[in-house]
């Protein structure tokens, strides 16, 4: 394929990726998850107080880089649900672009890069997380670019490729807990590459090390970029595994049983039974449909066979392919481990914890597709026009299937609305309307979602517990209880004695969330 054609198709793929990631961004999913809301609240506080951090301790602790990206988005566009989601969507586009270069590097074919990029662009699995504002999207993007620059460095031995691999490796260590397995993948791949090149060239280890001496740049640059977070972990060692420790299989009473259940369920995640949580998936739907699932298994078989097949005198290109194949299998295996060693009752397999396998999964699908295409084309059994038409129909099917799956079957599902607290968007709209009239509103709620939707809204005071002193000080015109129960009977009596009248409960959203309102 010539450069113009490649650029044309790549622009189309990026356009499709943008449509999947930016269409109906304010309404699908129809709200925000509590974990994401906590990220947004921290991002806003970081902006307001000019205090961006490498690690945020709230909500069991989270690496700070992605939250800081959100704070810049809030700075440019104001605090809103769309502004919150923008960084993840943009990072998703960068992942799609990276998959082109990585796919091309591995298959050594431009159309191989286009296939890999297209799969990432239309992936239901990836679109969900790119649009919901979880920091794992930054992790996937880092995996892709580290993989590309490292494999290219193995081929070119150029210092700048090793340096760029180090940059993205360092950035990834600021993203998501499961990315901490990526350095193991990098070291294992480097060791295998040295062994493979030494065997090919029949040279000394010293000579091979000299050819690839710039790998030290990867290590040094990655450590330099990671150093602020590493320093934080050294001062606060309990935070290093704090969030992961909560769901670790090794903290369960029946460790062996749960480890087996988690491992097997995550291995079946791709083809048999997916994540049961509607927040991450259409419940139990495999990550890959039947067709892509078959290509994935074929890709694993092709790559595995290439590694065990003996080649007495392999050319350089064959050795490079073997290194790339080893890298992919290593990446796939290593990135399953974070999901396998965690256990959440009713939450295995877990699409988020296993998300860093996605680049390897779609690359294996790509390898199978390229292999089949080349064999069919070279056989002459199928005419080129028919072959191209079949590819076009397949691409159309994938776009249509995933669009319907995301925007209709998943996006309009009532359980998804519940998972993303859609009711709270309506409650916050009601409070915003009260605030817009000039009324001072005291909101009694411990909901991080409500707090997120009311960031920077004037005349709104939020407290997790009603306090008579705070009420007398602020003198609100309206008091709203988002969860009014028996514990609030005393609060009602205080408000009535202060001249407030209790309105009947107001119900919002598909979940029927009821708030109790007191007004003067």
PDB file of C-alpha atoms in Angstrom, residues 466 471 479 481 484 488-503 517-520:
ATOM      1  CA  UNK A 466     -26.973  17.739  59.250  1.00  0.00           C
ATOM      2  CA  UNK A 471     -27.753  25.443  59.543  1.00  0.00           C
ATOM      3  CA  UNK A 479     -32.514  22.025  52.831  1.00  0.00           C
ATOM      4  CA  UNK A 481     -31.816  15.389  52.215  1.00  0.00           C
ATOM      5  CA  UNK A 484     -33.827  10.765  54.525  1.00  0.00           C
ATOM      6  CA  UNK A 488     -33.155  12.214  60.413  1.00  0.00           C
ATOM      7  CA  UNK A 489     -36.340  12.507  62.512  1.00  0.00           C
ATOM      8  CA  UNK A 490     -34.551  14.738  65.015  1.00  0.00           C
ATOM      9  CA  UNK A 491     -33.240  16.861  62.120  1.00  0.00           C
ATOM     10  CA  UNK A 492     -36.808  17.336  60.858  1.00  0.00           C
ATOM     11  CA  UNK A 493     -37.934  18.572  64.269  1.00  0.00           C
ATOM     12  CA  UNK A 494     -35.115  21.106  64.400  1.00  0.00           C
ATOM     13  CA  UNK A 495     -35.914  22.404  60.929  1.00  0.00           C
ATOM     14  CA  UNK A 496     -39.637  22.738  61.677  1.00  0.00           C
ATOM     15  CA  UNK A 497     -38.912  24.702  64.856  1.00  0.00           C
ATOM     16  CA  UNK A 498     -36.767  27.015  62.704  1.00  0.00           C
ATOM     17  CA  UNK A 499     -39.687  27.794  60.439  1.00  0.00           C
ATOM     18  CA  UNK A 500     -38.899  25.343  57.650  1.00  0.00           C
ATOM     19  CA  UNK A 501     -41.708  23.387  56.010  1.00  0.00           C
ATOM     20  CA  UNK A 502     -41.268  19.818  54.830  1.00  0.00           C
ATOM     21  CA  UNK A 503     -42.287  19.175  51.246  1.00  0.00           C
ATOM     22  CA  UNK A 517     -36.977  18.959  50.784  1.00  0.00           C
ATOM     23  CA  UNK A 518     -37.468  21.577  53.484  1.00  0.00           C
ATOM     24  CA  UNK A 519     -38.056  25.206  52.507  1.00  0.00           C
ATOM     25  CA  UNK A 520     -39.001  28.468  54.179  1.00  0.00           C
TER      26      UNK A 520
END
